[in-house]
Short mmCIF file of C-alpha atoms in Angstrom, two decimals:
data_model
loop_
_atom_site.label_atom_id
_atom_site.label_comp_id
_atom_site.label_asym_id
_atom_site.label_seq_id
_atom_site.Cartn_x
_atom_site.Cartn_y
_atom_site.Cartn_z
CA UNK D 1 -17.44 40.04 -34.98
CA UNK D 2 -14.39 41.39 -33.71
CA UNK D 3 -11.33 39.32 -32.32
CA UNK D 4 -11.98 40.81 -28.88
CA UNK D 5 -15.44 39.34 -28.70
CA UNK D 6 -14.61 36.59 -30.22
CA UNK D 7 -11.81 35.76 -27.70
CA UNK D 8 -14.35 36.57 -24.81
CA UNK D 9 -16.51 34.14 -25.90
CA UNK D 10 -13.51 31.54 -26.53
CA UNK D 11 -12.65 31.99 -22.72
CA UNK D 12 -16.30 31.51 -21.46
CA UNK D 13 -16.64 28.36 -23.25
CA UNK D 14 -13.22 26.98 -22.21
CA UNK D 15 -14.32 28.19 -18.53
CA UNK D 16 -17.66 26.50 -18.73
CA UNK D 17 -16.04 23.17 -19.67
CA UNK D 18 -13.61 22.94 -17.13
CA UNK D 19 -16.13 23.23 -14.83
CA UNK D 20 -18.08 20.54 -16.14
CA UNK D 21 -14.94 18.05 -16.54
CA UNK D 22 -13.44 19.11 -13.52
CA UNK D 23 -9.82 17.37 -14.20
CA UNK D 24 -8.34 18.59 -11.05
CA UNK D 25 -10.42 16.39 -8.91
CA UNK D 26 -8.96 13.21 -8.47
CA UNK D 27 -11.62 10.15 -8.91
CA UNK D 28 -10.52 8.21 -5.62
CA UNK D 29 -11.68 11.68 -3.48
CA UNK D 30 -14.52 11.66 -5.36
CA UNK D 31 -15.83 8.62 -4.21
CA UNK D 32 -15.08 9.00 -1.02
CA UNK D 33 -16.84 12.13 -0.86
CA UNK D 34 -20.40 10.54 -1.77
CA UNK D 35 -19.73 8.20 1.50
CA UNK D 36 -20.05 9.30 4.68
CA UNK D 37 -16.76 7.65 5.84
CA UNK D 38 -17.37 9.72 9.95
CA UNK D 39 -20.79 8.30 10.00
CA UNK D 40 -20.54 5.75 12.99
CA UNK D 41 -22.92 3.66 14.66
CA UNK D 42 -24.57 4.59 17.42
CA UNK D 43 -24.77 0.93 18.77
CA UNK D 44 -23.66 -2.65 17.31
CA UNK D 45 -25.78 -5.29 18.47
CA UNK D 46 -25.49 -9.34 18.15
CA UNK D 47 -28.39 -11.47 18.54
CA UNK D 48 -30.57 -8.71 19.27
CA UNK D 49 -34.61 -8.91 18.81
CA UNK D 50 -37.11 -6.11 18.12
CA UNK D 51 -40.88 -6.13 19.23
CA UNK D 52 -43.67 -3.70 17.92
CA UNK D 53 -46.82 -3.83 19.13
CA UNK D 54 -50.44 -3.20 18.42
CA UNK D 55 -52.23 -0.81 19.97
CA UNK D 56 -53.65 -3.19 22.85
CA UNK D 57 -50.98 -4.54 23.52
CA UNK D 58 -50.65 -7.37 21.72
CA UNK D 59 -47.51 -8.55 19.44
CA UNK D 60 -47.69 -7.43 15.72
CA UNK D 61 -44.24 -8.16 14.55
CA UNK D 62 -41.03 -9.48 15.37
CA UNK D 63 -37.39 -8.48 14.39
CA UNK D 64 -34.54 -10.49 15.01
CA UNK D 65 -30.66 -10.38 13.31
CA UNK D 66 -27.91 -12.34 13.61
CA UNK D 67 -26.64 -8.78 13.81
CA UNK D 68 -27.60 -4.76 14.32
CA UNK D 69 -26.06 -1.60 13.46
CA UNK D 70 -28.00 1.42 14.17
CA UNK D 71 -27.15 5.15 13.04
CA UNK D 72 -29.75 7.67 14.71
CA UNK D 73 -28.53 10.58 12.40
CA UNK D 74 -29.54 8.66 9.43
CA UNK D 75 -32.39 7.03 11.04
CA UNK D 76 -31.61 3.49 10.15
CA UNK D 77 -30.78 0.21 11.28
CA UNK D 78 -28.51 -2.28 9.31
CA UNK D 79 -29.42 -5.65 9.80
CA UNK D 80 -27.50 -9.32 9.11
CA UNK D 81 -29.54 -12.57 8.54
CA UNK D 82 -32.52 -10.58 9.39
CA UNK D 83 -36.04 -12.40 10.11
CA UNK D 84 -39.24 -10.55 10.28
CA UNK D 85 -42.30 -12.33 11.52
CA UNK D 86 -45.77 -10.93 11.41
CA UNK D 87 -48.40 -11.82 14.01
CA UNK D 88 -52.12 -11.92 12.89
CA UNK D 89 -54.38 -9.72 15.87
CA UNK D 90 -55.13 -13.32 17.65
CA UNK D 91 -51.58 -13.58 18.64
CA UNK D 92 -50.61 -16.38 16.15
CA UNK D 93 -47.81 -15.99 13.90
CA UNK D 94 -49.04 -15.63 10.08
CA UNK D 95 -45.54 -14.60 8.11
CA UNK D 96 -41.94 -15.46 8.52
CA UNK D 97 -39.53 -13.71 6.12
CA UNK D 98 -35.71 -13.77 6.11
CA UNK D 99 -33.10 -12.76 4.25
CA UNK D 100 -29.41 -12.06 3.89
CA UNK D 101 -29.38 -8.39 4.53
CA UNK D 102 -31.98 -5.94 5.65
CA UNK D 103 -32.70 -2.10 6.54
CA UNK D 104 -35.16 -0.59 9.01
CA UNK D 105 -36.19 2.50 9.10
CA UNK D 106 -37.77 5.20 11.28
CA UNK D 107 -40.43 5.37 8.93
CA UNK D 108 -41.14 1.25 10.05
CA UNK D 109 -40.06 0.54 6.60
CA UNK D 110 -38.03 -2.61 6.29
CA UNK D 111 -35.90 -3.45 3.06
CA UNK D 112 -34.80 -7.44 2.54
CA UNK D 113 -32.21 -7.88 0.29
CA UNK D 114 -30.72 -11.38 -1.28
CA UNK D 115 -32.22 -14.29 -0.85
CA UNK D 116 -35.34 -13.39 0.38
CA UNK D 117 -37.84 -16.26 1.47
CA UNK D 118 -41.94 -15.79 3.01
CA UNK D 119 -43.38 -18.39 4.36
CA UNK D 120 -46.54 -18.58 5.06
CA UNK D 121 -47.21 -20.52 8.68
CA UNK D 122 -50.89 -20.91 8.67
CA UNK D 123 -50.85 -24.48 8.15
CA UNK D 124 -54.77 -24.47 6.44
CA UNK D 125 -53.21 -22.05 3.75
CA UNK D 126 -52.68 -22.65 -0.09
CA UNK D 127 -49.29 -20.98 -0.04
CA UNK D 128 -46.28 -22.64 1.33
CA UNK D 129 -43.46 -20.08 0.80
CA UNK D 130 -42.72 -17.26 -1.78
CA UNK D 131 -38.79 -16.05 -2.97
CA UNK D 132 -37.50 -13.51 -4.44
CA UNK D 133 -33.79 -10.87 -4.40
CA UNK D 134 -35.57 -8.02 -2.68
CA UNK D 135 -38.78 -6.98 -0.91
CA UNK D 136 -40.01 -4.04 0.85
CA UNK D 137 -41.88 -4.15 3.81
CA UNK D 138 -44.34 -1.49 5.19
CA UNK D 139 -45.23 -2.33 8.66
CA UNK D 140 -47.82 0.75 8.84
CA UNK D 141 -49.58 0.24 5.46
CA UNK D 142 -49.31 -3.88 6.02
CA UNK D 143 -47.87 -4.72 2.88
CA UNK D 144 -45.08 -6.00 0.92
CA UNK D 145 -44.30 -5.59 -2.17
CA UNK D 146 -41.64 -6.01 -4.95
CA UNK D 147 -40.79 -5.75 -8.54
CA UNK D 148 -37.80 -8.41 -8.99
CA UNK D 149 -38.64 -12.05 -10.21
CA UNK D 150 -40.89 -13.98 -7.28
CA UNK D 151 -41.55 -17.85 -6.77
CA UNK D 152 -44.67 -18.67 -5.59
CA UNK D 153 -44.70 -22.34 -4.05
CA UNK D 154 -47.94 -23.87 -3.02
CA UNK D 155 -49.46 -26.87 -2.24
CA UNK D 156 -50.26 -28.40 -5.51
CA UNK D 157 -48.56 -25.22 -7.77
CA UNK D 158 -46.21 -23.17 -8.42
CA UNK D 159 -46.22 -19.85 -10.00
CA UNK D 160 -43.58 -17.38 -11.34
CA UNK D 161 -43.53 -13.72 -12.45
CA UNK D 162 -42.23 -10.15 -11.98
CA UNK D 163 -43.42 -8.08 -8.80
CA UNK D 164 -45.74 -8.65 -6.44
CA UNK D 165 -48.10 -6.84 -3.54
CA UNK D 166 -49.31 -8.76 -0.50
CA UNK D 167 -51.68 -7.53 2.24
CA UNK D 168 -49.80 -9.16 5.36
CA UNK D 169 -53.69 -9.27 7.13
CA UNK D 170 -55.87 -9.73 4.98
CA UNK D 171 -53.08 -12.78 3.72
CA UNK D 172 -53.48 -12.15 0.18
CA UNK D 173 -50.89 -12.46 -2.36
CA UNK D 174 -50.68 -11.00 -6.27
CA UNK D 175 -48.47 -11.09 -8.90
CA UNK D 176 -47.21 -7.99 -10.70
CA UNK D 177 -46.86 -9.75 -13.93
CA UNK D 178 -47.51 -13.31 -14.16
CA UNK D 179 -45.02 -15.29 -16.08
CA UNK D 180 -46.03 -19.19 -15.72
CA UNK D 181 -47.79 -21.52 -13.23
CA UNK D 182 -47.42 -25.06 -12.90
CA UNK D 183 -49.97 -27.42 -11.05
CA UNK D 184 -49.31 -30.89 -9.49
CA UNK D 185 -51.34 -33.79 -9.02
CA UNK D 186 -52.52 -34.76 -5.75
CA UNK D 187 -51.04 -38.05 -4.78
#
């Protein structure tokens, strides 16, 4: 090959990696960049609560936060302390979650972040409370699921693994992977 080729090629590599490496760009801008910083909320709210109902009228869940934050351009709501409860089509209250943080979305997703704790409030049921770091909430499909480490605590057990699904109506609750359950004695 001749040196003029050669050299072509030399420059179109050398070209191609500063692309790539980009050393003019300084990190800092960079990650400010990949945050909206002018993204605003539309409203801040404290103490605010959130009602969705069924179809004839009658409660299905409940929203309330120590704190809101919503941004319609993003179509999301930031949430502090949030707690979600979920009312059975009788009216009575079958689900109380809370967490630290949470996210709703248009979509009537809800995300739960840290510290995450069900309980179940039907008094009658086997299942006193369930914890985990994270669960998502789909308020159309009725379900929550997750795939961090869960708690199960129960009456007489308790039961630990990695993920779970639960029907919010029909009440039913599975593990992803089951790690270990303990049973008590009744007294």
């Amino acid at each position: 090959m001749s040196r003029r080729v050669l050299f072509i090629l030399f420059l179109l590599f050398s070209f191609g990696a500063l692309l790539f490496w980009r050393p003019f760009v300084d990190d800092r801008e960079q990650g400010t960049q990949q945050r909206p910083a002018s993204l605003k909320p539309d409203f801040i709210a404290r103490g605010l609560v959130t009602r969705l109902y069924q179809p004839d009228g009658k409660l299905a869940h409940r929203i309330d936060a120590d704190a809101m934050k919503h941004y319609s351009p993003i179509g999301l709501t930031e949430l502090e302390r949030p707690v979600y409860i979920v009312y059975a089509k009788d009216g009575q209250a079958t689900w109380r979650v809370s967490a630290d943080i949470g996210t709703y979305y248009d979509d009537k997703t809800l995300i739960l972040e840290r510290n995450v704790n069900i309980v179940d409030m039907d008094d009658s049921s086997v299942l006193d409370n369930i914890v985990t770091s994270y669960l998502v909430v789909d308020m159309v499909a009725e379900s929550m699921t997750t795939d961090h480490p869960v708690t199960i605590t129960g009456k007489r057990f308790q039961a630990r693994g990695e993920g779970m699904v639960a029907d919010l109506y029909a009440e039913q609750v599975e593990l992803k992977r089951h790690a270990e359950t303990i049973y008590y004695q009744s007294n």
